[in-house]
XYZ file of C-alpha atoms in Angstrom:
516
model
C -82.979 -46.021 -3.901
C -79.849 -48.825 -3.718
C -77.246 -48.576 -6.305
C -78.452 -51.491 -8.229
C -82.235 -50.137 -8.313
C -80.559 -46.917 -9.812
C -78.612 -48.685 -12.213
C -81.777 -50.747 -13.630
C -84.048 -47.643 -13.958
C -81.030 -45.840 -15.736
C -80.878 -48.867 -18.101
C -84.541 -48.596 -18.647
C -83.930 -44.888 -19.577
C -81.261 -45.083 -21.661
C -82.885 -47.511 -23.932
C -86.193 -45.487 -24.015
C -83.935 -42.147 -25.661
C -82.229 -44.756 -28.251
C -79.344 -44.257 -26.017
C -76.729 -47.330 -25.776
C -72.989 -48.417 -26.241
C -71.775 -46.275 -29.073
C -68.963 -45.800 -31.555
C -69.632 -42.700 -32.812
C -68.708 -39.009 -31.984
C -70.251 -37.303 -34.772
C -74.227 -37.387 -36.069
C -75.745 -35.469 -39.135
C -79.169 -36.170 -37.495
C -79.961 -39.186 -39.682
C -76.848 -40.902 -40.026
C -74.053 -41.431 -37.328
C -70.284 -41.410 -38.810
C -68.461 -44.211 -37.366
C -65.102 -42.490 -35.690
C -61.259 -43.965 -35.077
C -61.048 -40.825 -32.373
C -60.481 -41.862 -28.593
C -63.120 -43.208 -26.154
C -65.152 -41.284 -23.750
C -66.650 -42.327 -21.062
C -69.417 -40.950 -18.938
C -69.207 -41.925 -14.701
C -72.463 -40.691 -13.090
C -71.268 -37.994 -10.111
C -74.431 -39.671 -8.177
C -72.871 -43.325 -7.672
C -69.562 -43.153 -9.398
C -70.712 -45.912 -12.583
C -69.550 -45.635 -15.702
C -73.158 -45.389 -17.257
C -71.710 -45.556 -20.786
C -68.627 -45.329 -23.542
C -68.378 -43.217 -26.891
C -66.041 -42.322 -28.905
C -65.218 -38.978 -29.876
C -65.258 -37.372 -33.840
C -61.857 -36.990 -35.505
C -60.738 -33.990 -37.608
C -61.712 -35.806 -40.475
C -65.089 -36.390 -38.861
C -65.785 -32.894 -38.136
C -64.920 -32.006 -41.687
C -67.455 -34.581 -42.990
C -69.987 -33.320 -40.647
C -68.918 -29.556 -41.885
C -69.856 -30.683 -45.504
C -73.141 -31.912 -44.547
C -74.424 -29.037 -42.338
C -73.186 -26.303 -45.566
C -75.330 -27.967 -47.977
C -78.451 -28.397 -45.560
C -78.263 -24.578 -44.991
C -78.563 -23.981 -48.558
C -82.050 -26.113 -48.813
C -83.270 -25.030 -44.967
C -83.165 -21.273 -45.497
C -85.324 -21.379 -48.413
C -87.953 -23.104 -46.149
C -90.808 -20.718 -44.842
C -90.492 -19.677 -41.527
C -93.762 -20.844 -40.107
C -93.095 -24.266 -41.373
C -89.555 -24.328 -39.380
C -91.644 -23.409 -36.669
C -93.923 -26.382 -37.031
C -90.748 -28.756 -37.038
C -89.713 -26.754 -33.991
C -93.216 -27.699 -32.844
C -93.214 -31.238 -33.353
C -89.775 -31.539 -31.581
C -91.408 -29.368 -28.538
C -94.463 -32.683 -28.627
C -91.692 -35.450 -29.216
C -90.139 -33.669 -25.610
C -93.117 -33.634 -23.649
C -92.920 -37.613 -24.670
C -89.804 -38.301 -23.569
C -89.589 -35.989 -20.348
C -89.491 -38.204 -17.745
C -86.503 -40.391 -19.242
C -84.486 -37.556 -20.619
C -84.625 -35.854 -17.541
C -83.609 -39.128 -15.420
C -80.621 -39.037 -17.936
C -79.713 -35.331 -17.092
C -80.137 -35.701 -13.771
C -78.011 -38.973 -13.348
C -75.253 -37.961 -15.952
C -74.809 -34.656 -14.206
C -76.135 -34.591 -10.592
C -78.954 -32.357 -10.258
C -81.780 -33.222 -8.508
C -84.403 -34.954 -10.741
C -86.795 -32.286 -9.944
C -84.082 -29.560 -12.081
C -83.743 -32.437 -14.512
C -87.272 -32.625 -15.192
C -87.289 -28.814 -15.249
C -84.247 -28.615 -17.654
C -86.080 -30.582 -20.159
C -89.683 -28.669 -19.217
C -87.493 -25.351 -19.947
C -86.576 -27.184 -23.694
C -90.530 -27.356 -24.399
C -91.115 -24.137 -23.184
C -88.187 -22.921 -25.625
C -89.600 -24.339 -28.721
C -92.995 -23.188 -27.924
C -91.523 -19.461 -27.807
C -89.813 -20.491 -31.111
C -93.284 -21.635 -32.921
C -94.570 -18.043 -32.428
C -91.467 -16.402 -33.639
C -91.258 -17.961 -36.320
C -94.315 -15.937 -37.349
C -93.007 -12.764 -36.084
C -89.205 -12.425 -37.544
C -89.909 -8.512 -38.054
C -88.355 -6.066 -39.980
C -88.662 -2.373 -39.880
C -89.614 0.520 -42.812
C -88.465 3.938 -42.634
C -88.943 7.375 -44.396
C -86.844 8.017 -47.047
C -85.158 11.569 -47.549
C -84.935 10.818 -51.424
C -88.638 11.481 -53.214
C -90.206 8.363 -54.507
C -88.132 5.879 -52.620
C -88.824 3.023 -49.639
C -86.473 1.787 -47.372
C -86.935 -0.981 -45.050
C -84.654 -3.449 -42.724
C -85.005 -7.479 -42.990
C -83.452 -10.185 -41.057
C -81.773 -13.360 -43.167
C -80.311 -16.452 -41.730
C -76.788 -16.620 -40.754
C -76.185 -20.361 -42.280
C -74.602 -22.396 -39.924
C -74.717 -21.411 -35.880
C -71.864 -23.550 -33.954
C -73.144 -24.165 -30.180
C -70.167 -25.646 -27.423
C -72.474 -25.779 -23.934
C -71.867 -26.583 -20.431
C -71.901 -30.077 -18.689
C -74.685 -28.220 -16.295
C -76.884 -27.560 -18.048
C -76.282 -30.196 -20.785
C -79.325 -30.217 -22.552
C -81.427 -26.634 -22.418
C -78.950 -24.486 -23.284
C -78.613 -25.931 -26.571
C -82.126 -25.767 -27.230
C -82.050 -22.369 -25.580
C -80.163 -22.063 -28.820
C -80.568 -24.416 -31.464
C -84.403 -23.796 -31.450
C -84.411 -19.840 -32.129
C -81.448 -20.542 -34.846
C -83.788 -23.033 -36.931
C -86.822 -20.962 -37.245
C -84.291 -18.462 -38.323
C -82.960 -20.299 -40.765
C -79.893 -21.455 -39.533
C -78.445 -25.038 -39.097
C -76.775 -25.988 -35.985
C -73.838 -28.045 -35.012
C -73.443 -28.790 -31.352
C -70.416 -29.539 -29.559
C -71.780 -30.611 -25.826
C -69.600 -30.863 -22.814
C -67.026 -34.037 -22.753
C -68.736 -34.673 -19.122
C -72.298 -34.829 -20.090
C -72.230 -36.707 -23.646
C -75.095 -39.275 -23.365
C -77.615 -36.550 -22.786
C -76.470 -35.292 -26.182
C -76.625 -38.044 -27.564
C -80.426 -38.639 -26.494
C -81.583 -35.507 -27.876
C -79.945 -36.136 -31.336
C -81.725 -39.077 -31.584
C -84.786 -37.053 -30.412
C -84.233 -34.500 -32.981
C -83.235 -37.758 -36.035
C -86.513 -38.780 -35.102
C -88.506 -35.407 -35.980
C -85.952 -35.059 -39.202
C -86.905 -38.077 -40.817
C -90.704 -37.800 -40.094
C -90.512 -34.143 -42.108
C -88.168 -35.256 -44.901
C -85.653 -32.430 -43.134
C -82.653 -31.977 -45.115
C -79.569 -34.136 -43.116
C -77.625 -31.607 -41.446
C -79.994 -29.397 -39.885
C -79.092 -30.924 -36.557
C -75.481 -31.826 -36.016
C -73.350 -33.430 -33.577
C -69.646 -33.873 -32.572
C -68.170 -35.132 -29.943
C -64.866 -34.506 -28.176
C -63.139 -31.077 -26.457
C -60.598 -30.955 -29.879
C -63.661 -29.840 -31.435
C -63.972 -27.480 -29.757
C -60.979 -25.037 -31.672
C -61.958 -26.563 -35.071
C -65.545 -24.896 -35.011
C -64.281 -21.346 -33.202
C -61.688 -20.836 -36.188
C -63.947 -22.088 -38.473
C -64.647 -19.471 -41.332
C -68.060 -21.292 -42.507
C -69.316 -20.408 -38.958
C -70.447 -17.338 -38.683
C -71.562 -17.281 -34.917
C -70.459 -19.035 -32.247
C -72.648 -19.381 -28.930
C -70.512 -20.414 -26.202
C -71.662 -21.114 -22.376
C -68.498 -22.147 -19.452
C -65.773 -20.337 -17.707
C -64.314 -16.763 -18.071
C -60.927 -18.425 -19.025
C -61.926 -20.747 -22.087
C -64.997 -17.593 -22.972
C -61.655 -15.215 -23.882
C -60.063 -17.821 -25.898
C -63.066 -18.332 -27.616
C -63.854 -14.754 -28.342
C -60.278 -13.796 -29.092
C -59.834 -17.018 -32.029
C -63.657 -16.124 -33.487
C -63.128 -12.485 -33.560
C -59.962 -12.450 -35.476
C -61.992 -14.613 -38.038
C -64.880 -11.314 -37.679
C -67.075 -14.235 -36.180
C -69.755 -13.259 -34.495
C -70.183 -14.530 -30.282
C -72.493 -15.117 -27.966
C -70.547 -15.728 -24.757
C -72.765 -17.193 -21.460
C -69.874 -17.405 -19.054
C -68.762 -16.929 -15.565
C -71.388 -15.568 -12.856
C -71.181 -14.000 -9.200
C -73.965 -13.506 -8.491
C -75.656 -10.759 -5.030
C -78.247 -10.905 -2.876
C -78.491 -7.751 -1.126
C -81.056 -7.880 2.178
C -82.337 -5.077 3.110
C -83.532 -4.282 6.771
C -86.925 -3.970 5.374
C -86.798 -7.372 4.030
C -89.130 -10.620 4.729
C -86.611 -12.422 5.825
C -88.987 -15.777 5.239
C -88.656 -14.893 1.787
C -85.050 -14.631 1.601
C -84.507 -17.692 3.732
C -86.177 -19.692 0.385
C -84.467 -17.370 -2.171
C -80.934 -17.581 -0.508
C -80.982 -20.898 0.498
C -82.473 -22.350 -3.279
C -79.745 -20.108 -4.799
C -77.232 -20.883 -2.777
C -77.398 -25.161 -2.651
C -79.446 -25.646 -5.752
C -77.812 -28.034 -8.605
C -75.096 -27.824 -5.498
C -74.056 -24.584 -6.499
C -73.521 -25.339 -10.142
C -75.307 -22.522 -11.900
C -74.301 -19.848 -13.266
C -76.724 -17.797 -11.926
C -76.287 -19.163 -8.332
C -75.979 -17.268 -5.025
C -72.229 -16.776 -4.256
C -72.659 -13.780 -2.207
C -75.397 -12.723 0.816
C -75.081 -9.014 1.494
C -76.814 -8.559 4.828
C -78.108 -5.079 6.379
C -75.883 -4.812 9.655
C -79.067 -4.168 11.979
C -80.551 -7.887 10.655
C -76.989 -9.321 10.373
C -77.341 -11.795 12.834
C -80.639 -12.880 12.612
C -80.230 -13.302 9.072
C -77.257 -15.585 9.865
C -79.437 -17.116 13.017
C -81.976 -18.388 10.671
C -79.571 -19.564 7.646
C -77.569 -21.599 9.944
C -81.005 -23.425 10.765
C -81.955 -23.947 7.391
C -79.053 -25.417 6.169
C -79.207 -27.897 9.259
C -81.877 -28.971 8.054
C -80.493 -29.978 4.400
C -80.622 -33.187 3.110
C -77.488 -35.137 0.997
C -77.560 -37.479 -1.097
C -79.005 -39.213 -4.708
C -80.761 -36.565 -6.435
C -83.005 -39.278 -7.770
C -84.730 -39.523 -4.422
C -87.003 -36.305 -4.011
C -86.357 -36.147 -0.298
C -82.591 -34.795 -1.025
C -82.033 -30.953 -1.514
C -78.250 -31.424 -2.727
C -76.847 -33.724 -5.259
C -73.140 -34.401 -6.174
C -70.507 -32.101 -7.572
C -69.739 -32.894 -11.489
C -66.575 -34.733 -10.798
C -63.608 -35.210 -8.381
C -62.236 -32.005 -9.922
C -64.739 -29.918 -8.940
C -64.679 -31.052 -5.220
C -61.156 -30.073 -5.354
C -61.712 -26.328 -6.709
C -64.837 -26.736 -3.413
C -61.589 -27.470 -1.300
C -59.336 -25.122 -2.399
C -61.876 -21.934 -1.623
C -62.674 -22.999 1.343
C -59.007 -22.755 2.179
C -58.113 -19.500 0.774
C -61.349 -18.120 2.564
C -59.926 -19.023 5.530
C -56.231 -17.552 5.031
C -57.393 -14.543 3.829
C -59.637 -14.098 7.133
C -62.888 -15.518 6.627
C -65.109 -17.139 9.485
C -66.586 -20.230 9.599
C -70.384 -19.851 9.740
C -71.407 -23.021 8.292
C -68.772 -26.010 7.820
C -68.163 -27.723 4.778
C -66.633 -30.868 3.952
C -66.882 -34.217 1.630
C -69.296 -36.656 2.431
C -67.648 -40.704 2.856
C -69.431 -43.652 3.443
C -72.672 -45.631 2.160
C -74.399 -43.678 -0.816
C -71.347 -41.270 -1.003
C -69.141 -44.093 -2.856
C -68.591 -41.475 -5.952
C -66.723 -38.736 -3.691
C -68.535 -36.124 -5.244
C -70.511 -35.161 -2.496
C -69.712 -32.025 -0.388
C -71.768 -30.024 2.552
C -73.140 -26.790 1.304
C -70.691 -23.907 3.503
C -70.856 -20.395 4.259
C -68.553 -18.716 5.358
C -68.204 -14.873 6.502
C -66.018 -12.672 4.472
C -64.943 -9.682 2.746
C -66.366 -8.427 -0.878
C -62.403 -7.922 -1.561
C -61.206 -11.104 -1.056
C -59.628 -12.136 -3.578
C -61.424 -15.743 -3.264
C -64.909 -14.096 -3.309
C -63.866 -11.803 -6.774
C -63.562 -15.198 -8.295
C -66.463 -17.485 -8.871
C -66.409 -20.969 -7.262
C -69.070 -23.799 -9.011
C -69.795 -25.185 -6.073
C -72.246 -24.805 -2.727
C -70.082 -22.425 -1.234
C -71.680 -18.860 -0.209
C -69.840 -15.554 1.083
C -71.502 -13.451 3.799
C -71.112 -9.829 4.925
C -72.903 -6.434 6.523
C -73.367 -3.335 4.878
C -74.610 -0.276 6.097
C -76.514 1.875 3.322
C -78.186 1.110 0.248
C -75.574 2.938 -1.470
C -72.584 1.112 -0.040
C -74.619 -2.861 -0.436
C -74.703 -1.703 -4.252
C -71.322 -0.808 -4.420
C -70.202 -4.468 -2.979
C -72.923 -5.912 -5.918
C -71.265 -4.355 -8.353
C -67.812 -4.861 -7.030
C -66.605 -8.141 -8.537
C -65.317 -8.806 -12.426
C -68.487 -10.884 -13.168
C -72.158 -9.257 -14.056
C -74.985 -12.067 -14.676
C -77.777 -12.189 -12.291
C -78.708 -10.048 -9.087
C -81.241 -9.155 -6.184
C -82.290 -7.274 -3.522
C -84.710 -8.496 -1.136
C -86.867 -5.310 0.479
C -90.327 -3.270 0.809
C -88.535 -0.259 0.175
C -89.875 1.225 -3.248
C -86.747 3.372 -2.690
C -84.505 0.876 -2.925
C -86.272 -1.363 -5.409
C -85.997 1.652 -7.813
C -82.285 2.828 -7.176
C -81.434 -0.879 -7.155
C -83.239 -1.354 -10.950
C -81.566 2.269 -12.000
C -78.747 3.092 -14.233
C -76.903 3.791 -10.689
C -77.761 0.484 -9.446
C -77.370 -3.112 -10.434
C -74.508 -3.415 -13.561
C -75.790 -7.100 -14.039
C -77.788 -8.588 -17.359
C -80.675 -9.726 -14.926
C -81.386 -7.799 -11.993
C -84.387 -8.832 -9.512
C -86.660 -8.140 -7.024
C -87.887 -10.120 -4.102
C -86.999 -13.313 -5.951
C -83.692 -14.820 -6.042
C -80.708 -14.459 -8.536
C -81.084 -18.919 -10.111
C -83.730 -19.712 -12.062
C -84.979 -17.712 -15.751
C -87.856 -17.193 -17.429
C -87.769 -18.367 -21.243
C -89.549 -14.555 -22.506
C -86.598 -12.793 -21.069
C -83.189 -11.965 -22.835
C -80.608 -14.274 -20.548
C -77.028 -13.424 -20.070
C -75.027 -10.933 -18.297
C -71.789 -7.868 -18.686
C -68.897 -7.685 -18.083
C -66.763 -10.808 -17.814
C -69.568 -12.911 -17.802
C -69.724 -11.700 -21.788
C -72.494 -9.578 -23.026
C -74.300 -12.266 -24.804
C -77.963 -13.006 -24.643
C -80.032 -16.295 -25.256
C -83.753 -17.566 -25.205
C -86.445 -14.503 -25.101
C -87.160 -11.149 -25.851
C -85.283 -10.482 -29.257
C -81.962 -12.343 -28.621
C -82.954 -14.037 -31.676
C -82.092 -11.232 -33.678
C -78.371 -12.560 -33.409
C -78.833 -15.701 -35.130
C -79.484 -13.180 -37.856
C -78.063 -11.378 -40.720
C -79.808 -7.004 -41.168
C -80.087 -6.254 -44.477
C -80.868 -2.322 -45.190
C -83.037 -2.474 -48.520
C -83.519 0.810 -50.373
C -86.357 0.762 -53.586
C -86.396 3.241 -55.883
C -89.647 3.496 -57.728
C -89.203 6.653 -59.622
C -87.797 8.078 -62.676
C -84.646 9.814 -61.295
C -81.566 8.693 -59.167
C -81.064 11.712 -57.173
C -77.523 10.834 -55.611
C -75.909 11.620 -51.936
C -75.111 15.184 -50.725
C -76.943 16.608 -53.823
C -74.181 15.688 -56.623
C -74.334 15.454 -59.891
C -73.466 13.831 -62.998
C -73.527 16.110 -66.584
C -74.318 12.794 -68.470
């Protein structure tokens, strides 16, 4: 596909989401504010255009926006649950509409293939379908009293107003990770997306206005700003009482240090560095998919992608033997065209930080295995375009204890089971893991308190990709927070311990008593 056919179809999908030149940078879900704040503008990493302009919401903007979202919390809390959850539901149907175009829009505006853009937006409906049934099933607990004739029982009440500041790579399921389990909760949201990805947020607000107004949805349920100085005006904001916050290490402790000395509440989603371990007992044809896919996929831009490859020493080199093959065989280029495995790099910045690892890998020792580089020439006119590396190194290098977002992935042999754990474990970050074997041995020491310290921890399947029933999110430095599944969406929630007394007497605490 030529640069001009790319163009046209992007113009065709732009105006299917409602999505065109814009001088806004805030949105109460029905109404737009007009904004005097700067101009953004979005370049596509696949051909380098400038797909579209916005401008960004002021302080005064945000404050406006602020004043909207505090009174729809009032009216959208005292809305049943189940009938949250059908809004949810219709917004899950208005998705499956629009699929193909929104994900054409993620996968242009960011770069990832538009197989993971259609699956970014297929991970959204699978979200709010998760969010319908919960909405039936925001359980409480009841306990035994120790006093005679009285009940106690635990209930969950919404929050009020959940602030959400996401990533440019995922730029559109992380907030409905989010933003879907906070409404059937009760809470309203307002979403601050990355400054590199804002036309995809701007498509689903206009997805979302769409739903509002067809409900008669109090304004405010769904809000939108625009612009990174947002960013510090909803972390120290007081009427926010949780903040869920996906990027790097370095911006998650500034976020966590400015909410929590406002007793905010966090969810932080940040850096990853993420193990394979393969085991001699391995199928290696299964780690050739896993690795590789982990490894190169959304060109290394995942949280949860494969930085590390910790090979047993006896299947050292064939492992390598058979990697070097594979990644012969990769294909560069528009991720719009299925035949491509890698897409572009975000931006010129990123290729740099690419660069600048690859370097330090080599002074601090590391080998060659597979050379990287930046792609030049026809279809690579953005510069965004790199070869996916790897290079052989040590777990203490200090290059490998950082994580790089980029298709860059670190080598090395271990010897025992004990000793490949130890080199899992033995980096600041804790999000996703894996070991690749037929050894119920190892499968069970890996899954063990004494094994993996990561939030996700698998078996015979890579360390990318999540299921929406699971908790996601990982320990240490990578933060402790958890989205999507399981009962992360106890969170978005306020536990209330209710005691009844139904008696005649108020029998008080360690026995005492009043001679009244």
């Amino acid at each position: 596909m030529n640069t001009s056919a790319i163009q046209s179809s992007i113009s065709e999908t732009l105006k299917k989401l409602g999505v065109k030149e814009l001088n806004y940078g805030a949105s109460t879900g029905l109404n737009h504010l007009k904004t005097s704040g700067t101009i953004l503008d979005s370049f596509s990493p696949v051909d380098g255009t400038l797909i579209g302009s916005v401008g960004t919401s002021t302080a005064t903007e945000y404050q406006m926006v602020m004043k909207t979202a505090e009174a729809a919390a009032i009216a959208w809390k005292q809305i049943p649950a189940p009938k949250r959850g059908e809004f949810v539901r219709q917004f899950g149907d208005k998705l499956r509409e629009l699929k193909q175009p929104l994900g054409e829009l993620v996968s242009y505006e960011m770069g990832k293939s538009l197989q993971e853009g259609l699956g970014e937006v297929q991970e959204m409906i699978d979200i709010c379908d998760f969010a319908v049934g919960l909405s039936r099933q925001l359980y409480g607990l009841t306990m035994h009293s120790e006093r005679p004739m009285h009940r106690m029982y635990e209930q969950y009440h919404p929050l009020g107003i959940v602030g959400i500041i996401s990533s440019f790579n995922f730029p559109v399921a992380v907030w409905a990770w989010n933003t879907a389990l906070a409404w059937v909760c009760g809470d309203v949201c307002v979403w601050k997306p990355s400054s590199k990805t804002p036309l995809c947020a701007i498509a689903c607000q206009n997805i979302i206005g769409e739903v509002l107004k067809n409900n008669n949805v109090p304004e405010g349920v769904s809000c939108l700003v625009i612009g990174n100085e947002n960013g510090d005006l909803i972390n120290n904001d007081k009427r926010i009482p949780l903040i869920s916050f996906t990027g790097s290490t370095r911006i998650g402790r500034h976020v966590a240090k400015t909410v929590a000395e406002r007793f905010g509440k966090t969810i932080l989603e940040l850096g990853g560095n993420n193990a394979i371990i393969v085991s001699k007992e391995a199928d290696l044809s299964m780690v050739l998919i896993g690795a590789v896919f982990g490894a190169v996929g959304t060109a290394g831009q995942r949280c949860t992608s494969t930085r590390r490859l910790i090979i047993h020493e006896s299947i050292y080199d064939k492992t390598i033997d058979v990697l070097q093959k594979a990644y012969a065989q990769l294909t560069i280029g528009n991720p719009l065209d299925a035949k491509n495995h890698v897409g572009p790099l975000i931006d010129k910045g990123a290729v740099k930080d690419y660069l600048n690892a690859i370097e330090k890998a080599k002074k601090e020792g590391g080998k060659m295995i597979v050379d990287g580089g930046v792609l030049t020439g026809d279809g690579y006119e953005s510069g965004c375009y790199v070869r996916p590396c790897i290079i052989e190194a040590e777990n203490s290098f200090e290059i490998v204890q950082e994580e790089t977002f980029a298709p860059v992935l670190y080598v090395m042999k271990y010897n025992t089971i004990e000793e490949a754990i130890a080199y899992q474990n033995g980096v600041p970050q804790g999000l996703s893991s894996s070991i690749f074997t037929n050894n119920m041995r190892e499968m069970e020491l890996f899954l063990s308190a004494n094994g993996s310290d990561c939030g996700i921890a698998n078996v015979n399947i890579g360390t990318s990709g999540a299921e929406i029933g699971g908790a996601f999110g990982g320990e240490k430095e990578t933060g402790g927070g958890r989205e999507s599944g399981s009962d992360a969406w106890k969170v978005y929630m306020r536990r209330q311990t209710n005691t009844i007394n139904y008696g005649t007497q108020l029998p008080l605490a360690q026995g005492i008593k009043f001679d009244f």
